[in-house]
Amino acid sequence: MITKLLLLASILCLTCSIAFAEYSGTAQIGKGKAQIQTKNLFSCENGRSRVSPIGIQTINGKEFIVPAEVQYETKNFASDLYNECSNIEPQSLAEVDLSSVPIVEIDKDGEVITGFIFADNYFELYINGKLVGVDSVPFTPFNSNIVKFKVKKPYEIAIKVVDWEENSGLGSENNRGKQFHPGDGGLIASFSDGITTNSNWKAQTFYTSPIYDLSCVEEKGNQRITKDCDVNGSDKYEETYSLHWDIPLDWQSNDIYKSWPNAVEYTEDEIGVNNKKAYMNFQEQFTGTGASFIWSSNLVLDNLILFRYQVK
């Protein structure tokens, strides 16, 4: 029996070695499910939320939090534009009291900027490295937010966006008739000083999953490319790989982002927002201002994206 177990372990180890040999990029490779640390960050009073777990994948003695390390428990929530969990469901911007939105002061003698943000699924906004607001709904139902901050130009915008996962470490959720289906992301934002999300923003991937075959992954410079990877879902659990990159220290304020790839723009149809009131009720504040949905080059498999933009 022991001999058989040792033989099986050797075969599995050889299989891993062969698979890992097919990948020559800079990521740490995880395999299989994460160890759950928090079963669910949030439950909607109206009962429509998906489970939003936090897990840990340990790779070569190093821990990676999935889908991301977040500031959710600080409760530094951005104001609701639309949030059915809080029964805040205006039909248009005319029904929103913008004067009630608190102002986060970056510079005493700065200009007050108002921002409108819709993220799939979760965001954290930093201005000049200071946390301005956190999404109050990690996963679903889809919501949207308003922020206000007082700042002088030039200033730096940094946004962490997470496409959440029900199946921790596997980058998948129960969707489209499949128990294990990759989700998709997306970010759109507009600000009262004329700044909008577009392909001039920088965007870098730090967590990608699920990957069925590591040979589909390619890196060119700072581009982390998975366009040839399978994005289909599965009816049952399949052991898949995940890719993790270390997040740079002080990423919200340093200049490392200047070497990142540019964000990729997506249409409303590609994101799939025509049935999401949190977006459609305020469409004029998003694409109506010239803003575009942005993400990395893979809207489906890339789950943790850091965005940066310098306002000159």
Tab-separated table of C-alpha atoms in Angstrom:
chain	number	residue	atom	x	y	z
A	1	MET	CA	0.000	0.000	0.000
A	2	ILE	CA	2.786	2.420	0.943
A	3	THR	CA	4.606	1.575	-2.284
A	4	LYS	CA	1.467	2.342	-4.308
A	5	LEU	CA	0.996	5.677	-2.548
A	6	LEU	CA	4.619	6.633	-3.154
A	7	LEU	CA	4.274	5.674	-6.809
A	8	LEU	CA	1.093	7.760	-7.144
A	9	ALA	CA	2.767	10.746	-5.467
A	10	SER	CA	5.711	10.431	-7.847
A	11	ILE	CA	3.387	10.401	-10.860
A	12	LEU	CA	1.507	13.463	-9.608
A	13	CYS	CA	4.757	15.272	-8.884
A	14	LEU	CA	6.033	14.436	-12.379
A	15	THR	CA	2.774	15.719	-13.876
A	16	CYS	CA	3.170	19.007	-11.949
A	17	SER	CA	6.784	19.333	-13.066
A	18	ILE	CA	5.850	18.841	-16.708
A	19	ALA	CA	2.996	21.369	-16.442
A	20	PHE	CA	5.156	23.927	-14.647
A	21	ALA	CA	7.906	23.455	-17.239
A	22	GLU	CA	5.446	24.689	-19.877
A	23	TYR	CA	5.318	28.085	-18.136
A	24	SER	CA	8.307	30.417	-18.224
A	25	GLY	CA	6.729	33.610	-16.887
A	26	THR	CA	7.267	35.570	-13.692
A	27	ALA	CA	4.178	34.484	-11.720
A	28	GLN	CA	3.993	32.146	-8.767
A	29	ILE	CA	1.860	29.134	-9.739
A	30	GLY	CA	-0.920	27.933	-7.489
A	31	LYS	CA	-2.880	24.746	-7.993
A	32	GLY	CA	-6.358	23.843	-6.813
A	33	LYS	CA	-8.606	25.412	-4.217
A	34	ALA	CA	-7.587	28.020	-1.663
A	35	GLN	CA	-7.850	27.498	2.073
A	36	ILE	CA	-10.879	29.501	3.198
A	37	GLN	CA	-10.138	32.161	5.824
A	38	THR	CA	-13.396	34.115	5.654
A	39	LYS	CA	-16.458	32.270	4.387
A	40	ASN	CA	-18.372	35.389	3.396
A	41	LEU	CA	-17.519	39.086	3.695
A	42	PHE	CA	-21.022	40.343	3.062
A	43	SER	CA	-24.666	39.338	2.992
A	44	CYS	CA	-27.334	41.500	1.398
A	45	GLU	CA	-30.416	42.174	3.481
A	46	ASN	CA	-32.517	41.520	0.403
A	47	GLY	CA	-30.938	38.092	-0.013
A	48	ARG	CA	-29.581	38.595	-3.526
A	49	SER	CA	-25.852	38.543	-2.796
A	50	ARG	CA	-23.395	35.855	-3.837
A	51	VAL	CA	-21.028	34.384	-1.261
A	52	SER	CA	-17.806	36.449	-1.220
A	53	PRO	CA	-15.080	34.354	0.439
A	54	ILE	CA	-11.472	35.239	1.226
A	55	GLY	CA	-8.932	32.447	0.883
A	56	ILE	CA	-5.204	31.828	1.006
A	57	GLN	CA	-3.070	29.914	-1.470
A	58	THR	CA	0.362	28.968	-0.142
A	59	ILE	CA	3.048	28.663	-2.818
A	60	ASN	CA	6.632	27.803	-1.895
A	61	GLY	CA	5.948	28.929	1.663
A	62	LYS	CA	4.485	32.255	0.564
A	63	GLU	CA	0.842	33.172	1.132
A	64	PHE	CA	-1.317	34.837	-1.520
A	65	ILE	CA	-4.722	36.145	-0.490
A	66	VAL	CA	-7.457	35.431	-3.046
A	67	PRO	CA	-9.120	37.036	-4.775
A	68	ALA	CA	-7.155	39.938	-3.238
A	69	GLU	CA	-6.032	41.594	-0.050
A	70	VAL	CA	-8.680	44.266	0.495
A	71	GLN	CA	-9.521	47.137	2.823
A	72	TYR	CA	-13.169	46.105	3.126
A	73	GLU	CA	-13.122	45.645	6.890
A	74	THR	CA	-12.007	49.270	7.388
A	75	LYS	CA	-15.621	50.111	6.450
A	76	ASN	CA	-14.327	53.219	4.701
A	77	PHE	CA	-17.187	52.821	2.244
A	78	ALA	CA	-17.797	55.138	-0.675
A	79	SER	CA	-21.260	56.709	-0.725
A	80	ASP	CA	-23.983	54.791	-2.513
A	81	LEU	CA	-25.162	55.970	-5.899
A	82	TYR	CA	-27.271	52.828	-6.258
A	83	ASN	CA	-27.339	49.949	-3.772
A	84	GLU	CA	-30.403	47.779	-3.451
A	85	CYS	CA	-28.935	46.154	-0.338
A	86	SER	CA	-29.270	49.537	1.396
A	87	ASN	CA	-32.601	50.245	-0.325
A	88	ILE	CA	-30.962	53.137	-2.192
A	89	GLU	CA	-32.441	52.807	-5.673
A	90	PRO	CA	-32.796	56.194	-7.420
A	91	GLN	CA	-34.072	56.088	-10.970
A	92	SER	CA	-31.816	58.945	-12.104
A	93	LEU	CA	-29.152	61.347	-10.862
A	94	ALA	CA	-31.880	63.930	-10.210
A	95	GLU	CA	-32.977	61.818	-7.221
A	96	VAL	CA	-29.464	61.723	-5.693
A	97	ASP	CA	-28.472	64.180	-2.948
A	98	LEU	CA	-24.895	64.979	-3.973
A	99	SER	CA	-24.531	67.468	-1.105
A	100	SER	CA	-24.676	64.602	1.409
A	101	VAL	CA	-21.522	62.945	0.024
A	102	PRO	CA	-18.607	63.525	2.446
A	103	ILE	CA	-15.440	65.182	1.112
A	104	VAL	CA	-12.120	63.435	1.715
A	105	GLU	CA	-9.427	66.079	2.056
A	106	ILE	CA	-6.150	65.437	0.253
A	107	ASP	CA	-5.076	69.104	-0.017
A	108	LYS	CA	-6.619	71.895	2.074
A	109	ASP	CA	-6.395	74.377	-0.775
A	110	GLY	CA	-7.469	71.900	-3.442
A	111	GLU	CA	-10.463	71.618	-5.756
A	112	VAL	CA	-13.431	69.456	-4.774
A	113	ILE	CA	-13.786	66.644	-7.307
A	114	THR	CA	-16.863	64.407	-7.581
A	115	GLY	CA	-16.430	60.917	-8.980
A	116	PHE	CA	-18.917	58.298	-10.195
A	117	ILE	CA	-17.729	54.684	-10.154
A	118	PHE	CA	-19.200	51.386	-11.353
A	119	ALA	CA	-17.000	48.338	-10.819
A	120	ASP	CA	-17.445	44.641	-11.540
A	121	ASN	CA	-17.149	43.616	-8.817
A	122	TYR	CA	-15.201	45.519	-6.120
A	123	PHE	CA	-13.001	48.620	-6.042
A	124	GLU	CA	-10.769	50.677	-3.764
A	125	LEU	CA	-9.991	54.264	-4.791
A	126	TYR	CA	-6.795	56.043	-3.741
A	127	ILE	CA	-5.856	59.650	-4.483
A	128	ASN	CA	-2.182	60.537	-4.045
A	129	GLY	CA	-1.839	57.282	-2.106
A	130	LYS	CA	-4.665	58.073	0.348
A	131	LEU	CA	-7.654	55.741	0.561
A	132	VAL	CA	-10.750	57.708	-0.473
A	133	GLY	CA	-13.395	55.009	-0.688
A	134	VAL	CA	-14.070	51.266	-0.654
A	135	ASP	CA	-16.885	49.442	-2.433
A	136	SER	CA	-19.549	48.407	0.062
A	137	VAL	CA	-20.618	45.313	-1.927
A	138	PRO	CA	-17.731	42.899	-2.655
A	139	PHE	CA	-19.596	40.743	-5.172
A	140	THR	CA	-23.282	41.149	-6.008
A	141	PRO	CA	-25.866	42.597	-6.389
A	142	PHE	CA	-24.279	45.176	-8.682
A	143	ASN	CA	-24.023	48.623	-7.154
A	144	SER	CA	-22.475	51.996	-8.011
A	145	ASN	CA	-20.856	54.716	-5.929
A	146	ILE	CA	-20.114	58.430	-5.564
A	147	VAL	CA	-16.968	59.904	-4.056
A	148	LYS	CA	-15.785	63.425	-3.326
A	149	PHE	CA	-12.223	64.497	-2.612
A	150	LYS	CA	-10.368	67.800	-2.361
A	151	VAL	CA	-7.061	67.867	-4.201
A	152	LYS	CA	-4.644	70.069	-6.134
A	153	LYS	CA	-3.415	69.267	-9.632
A	154	PRO	CA	-1.385	67.378	-10.599
A	155	TYR	CA	-2.614	64.335	-8.710
A	156	GLU	CA	-2.486	60.550	-8.978
A	157	ILE	CA	-5.469	58.191	-9.208
A	158	ALA	CA	-5.008	54.564	-8.179
A	159	ILE	CA	-7.830	52.013	-8.232
A	160	LYS	CA	-7.713	48.366	-7.189
A	161	VAL	CA	-10.496	46.352	-8.848
A	162	VAL	CA	-11.362	42.748	-8.014
A	163	ASP	CA	-13.497	40.346	-10.011
A	164	TRP	CA	-14.700	38.236	-7.067
A	165	GLU	CA	-15.025	34.441	-7.024
A	166	GLU	CA	-17.426	32.042	-5.328
A	167	ASN	CA	-14.968	29.170	-5.678
A	168	SER	CA	-11.992	30.469	-3.729
A	169	GLY	CA	-8.698	30.196	-5.573
A	170	LEU	CA	-10.377	28.853	-8.699
A	171	GLY	CA	-11.460	32.149	-10.232
A	172	SER	CA	-14.956	30.840	-10.907
A	173	GLU	CA	-18.588	31.146	-9.908
A	174	ASN	CA	-21.939	29.467	-10.523
A	175	ASN	CA	-22.917	31.131	-13.790
A	176	ARG	CA	-24.282	30.417	-17.271
A	177	GLY	CA	-25.441	26.975	-16.207
A	178	LYS	CA	-22.007	25.908	-14.967
A	179	GLN	CA	-21.008	25.445	-11.322
A	180	PHE	CA	-17.428	26.482	-12.119
A	181	HIS	CA	-17.521	29.279	-14.690
A	182	PRO	CA	-14.960	32.106	-14.917
A	183	GLY	CA	-16.442	35.509	-14.123
A	184	ASP	CA	-15.699	38.739	-15.917
A	185	GLY	CA	-14.647	42.176	-14.692
A	186	GLY	CA	-14.863	45.809	-15.717
A	187	LEU	CA	-14.417	49.349	-14.424
A	188	ILE	CA	-15.881	52.649	-15.558
A	189	ALA	CA	-15.548	56.017	-13.822
A	190	SER	CA	-15.964	59.706	-14.518
A	191	PHE	CA	-14.844	62.714	-12.497
A	192	SER	CA	-16.141	66.280	-12.413
A	193	ASP	CA	-12.791	67.699	-13.572
A	194	GLY	CA	-13.232	65.913	-16.901
A	195	ILE	CA	-11.178	62.796	-16.151
A	196	THR	CA	-12.701	59.563	-17.457
A	197	THR	CA	-11.551	55.960	-17.723
A	198	ASN	CA	-10.060	55.057	-21.112
A	199	SER	CA	-7.091	53.307	-22.711
A	200	ASN	CA	-4.733	56.062	-21.532
A	201	TRP	CA	-4.939	54.561	-18.039
A	202	LYS	CA	-2.368	51.978	-16.982
A	203	ALA	CA	-3.594	48.514	-15.965
A	204	GLN	CA	-1.671	45.532	-14.632
A	205	THR	CA	-2.812	42.010	-13.763
A	206	PHE	CA	-1.820	40.409	-10.434
A	207	TYR	CA	-4.103	37.351	-10.161
A	208	THR	CA	-5.294	35.161	-13.027
A	209	SER	CA	-7.481	32.059	-12.697
A	210	PRO	CA	-8.602	29.506	-13.804
A	211	ILE	CA	-5.835	28.287	-16.092
A	212	TYR	CA	-6.325	24.743	-17.419
A	213	ASP	CA	-3.103	24.601	-19.426
A	214	LEU	CA	-0.083	26.714	-18.447
A	215	SER	CA	1.298	26.614	-21.987
A	216	CYS	CA	-1.420	29.087	-23.051
A	217	VAL	CA	0.150	31.883	-20.969
A	218	GLU	CA	2.632	34.307	-22.507
A	219	GLU	CA	4.606	37.272	-21.194
A	220	LYS	CA	6.037	40.038	-23.349
A	221	GLY	CA	7.843	42.603	-21.241
A	222	ASN	CA	5.276	43.698	-18.659
A	223	GLN	CA	2.348	42.260	-20.622
A	224	ARG	CA	0.740	39.201	-19.023
A	225	ILE	CA	-1.128	37.595	-21.902
A	226	THR	CA	-3.764	34.851	-21.657
A	227	LYS	CA	-5.732	35.428	-24.881
A	228	ASP	CA	-5.205	31.800	-25.978
A	229	CYS	CA	-6.414	30.306	-22.681
A	230	ASP	CA	-9.697	28.414	-22.271
A	231	VAL	CA	-12.483	30.543	-20.773
A	232	ASN	CA	-15.192	27.877	-20.744
A	233	GLY	CA	-16.841	26.763	-17.535
A	234	SER	CA	-17.185	23.284	-16.054
A	235	ASP	CA	-20.069	21.375	-14.492
A	236	LYS	CA	-17.799	19.827	-11.884
A	237	TYR	CA	-14.665	20.671	-9.963
A	238	GLU	CA	-11.496	20.440	-11.995
A	239	GLU	CA	-8.080	21.094	-10.527
A	240	THR	CA	-6.805	24.188	-12.272
A	241	TYR	CA	-3.869	26.566	-11.938
A	242	SER	CA	-3.773	30.161	-10.775
A	243	LEU	CA	-1.092	32.782	-11.425
A	244	HIS	CA	-0.025	35.274	-8.763
A	245	TRP	CA	2.293	38.246	-9.009
A	246	ASP	CA	3.615	40.223	-6.029
A	247	ILE	CA	1.958	43.622	-5.663
A	248	PRO	CA	4.615	46.361	-5.488
A	249	LEU	CA	4.981	48.184	-2.192
A	250	ASP	CA	3.278	51.608	-2.277
A	251	TRP	CA	1.779	50.805	-5.694
A	252	GLN	CA	-0.827	53.521	-5.040
A	253	SER	CA	1.755	56.320	-5.129
A	254	ASN	CA	5.059	55.232	-6.698
A	255	ASP	CA	6.104	55.462	-10.363
A	256	ILE	CA	6.345	51.748	-11.103
A	257	TYR	CA	3.065	51.881	-13.018
A	258	LYS	CA	4.651	53.857	-15.866
A	259	SER	CA	5.985	50.604	-17.347
A	260	TRP	CA	2.608	48.835	-17.093
A	261	PRO	CA	0.497	48.089	-20.189
A	262	ASN	CA	-2.258	50.476	-21.163
A	263	ALA	CA	-5.794	49.513	-20.179
A	264	VAL	CA	-8.017	47.887	-22.797
A	265	GLU	CA	-11.392	49.477	-23.562
A	266	TYR	CA	-14.600	47.415	-23.696
A	267	THR	CA	-18.118	48.238	-24.829
A	268	GLU	CA	-21.232	48.164	-22.670
A	269	ASP	CA	-22.359	45.042	-24.542
A	270	GLU	CA	-19.056	43.268	-23.851
A	271	ILE	CA	-19.391	44.045	-20.134
A	272	GLY	CA	-23.105	43.201	-20.120
A	273	VAL	CA	-24.742	46.087	-18.249
A	274	ASN	CA	-28.056	46.563	-20.037
A	275	ASN	CA	-29.898	44.809	-17.176
A	276	LYS	CA	-27.990	46.488	-14.336
A	277	LYS	CA	-29.887	49.464	-12.933
A	278	ALA	CA	-26.864	50.530	-10.871
A	279	TYR	CA	-25.315	51.475	-14.196
A	280	MET	CA	-28.168	52.108	-16.633
A	281	ASN	CA	-29.984	54.582	-14.362
A	282	PHE	CA	-26.905	56.841	-14.554
A	283	GLN	CA	-25.602	56.019	-17.995
A	284	GLU	CA	-25.165	59.712	-18.771
A	285	GLN	CA	-22.589	59.932	-15.945
A	286	PHE	CA	-20.542	57.120	-17.453
A	287	THR	CA	-20.405	56.566	-21.224
A	288	GLY	CA	-22.425	59.774	-21.531
A	289	THR	CA	-19.351	61.706	-20.358
A	290	GLY	CA	-17.054	59.894	-22.783
A	291	ALA	CA	-15.866	57.313	-20.251
A	292	SER	CA	-15.119	53.759	-21.394
A	293	PHE	CA	-15.150	50.458	-19.566
A	294	ILE	CA	-11.567	49.327	-19.014
A	295	TRP	CA	-9.756	46.184	-17.880
A	296	SER	CA	-6.649	44.202	-18.720
A	297	SER	CA	-6.339	42.320	-22.002
A	298	ASN	CA	-8.378	39.420	-20.587
A	299	LEU	CA	-11.776	40.455	-19.248
A	300	VAL	CA	-12.594	36.921	-18.062
A	301	LEU	CA	-9.501	35.313	-16.546
A	302	ASP	CA	-7.748	38.300	-14.950
A	303	ASN	CA	-9.262	38.778	-11.498
A	304	LEU	CA	-7.154	41.421	-9.759
A	305	ILE	CA	-6.254	44.575	-11.677
A	306	LEU	CA	-4.436	47.659	-10.442
A	307	PHE	CA	-5.144	50.859	-12.374
A	308	ARG	CA	-3.155	54.089	-12.341
A	309	TYR	CA	-3.668	57.477	-13.973
A	310	GLN	CA	-1.894	60.799	-13.544
A	311	VAL	CA	-4.002	63.947	-13.740
A	312	LYS	CA	-1.745	66.709	-15.048
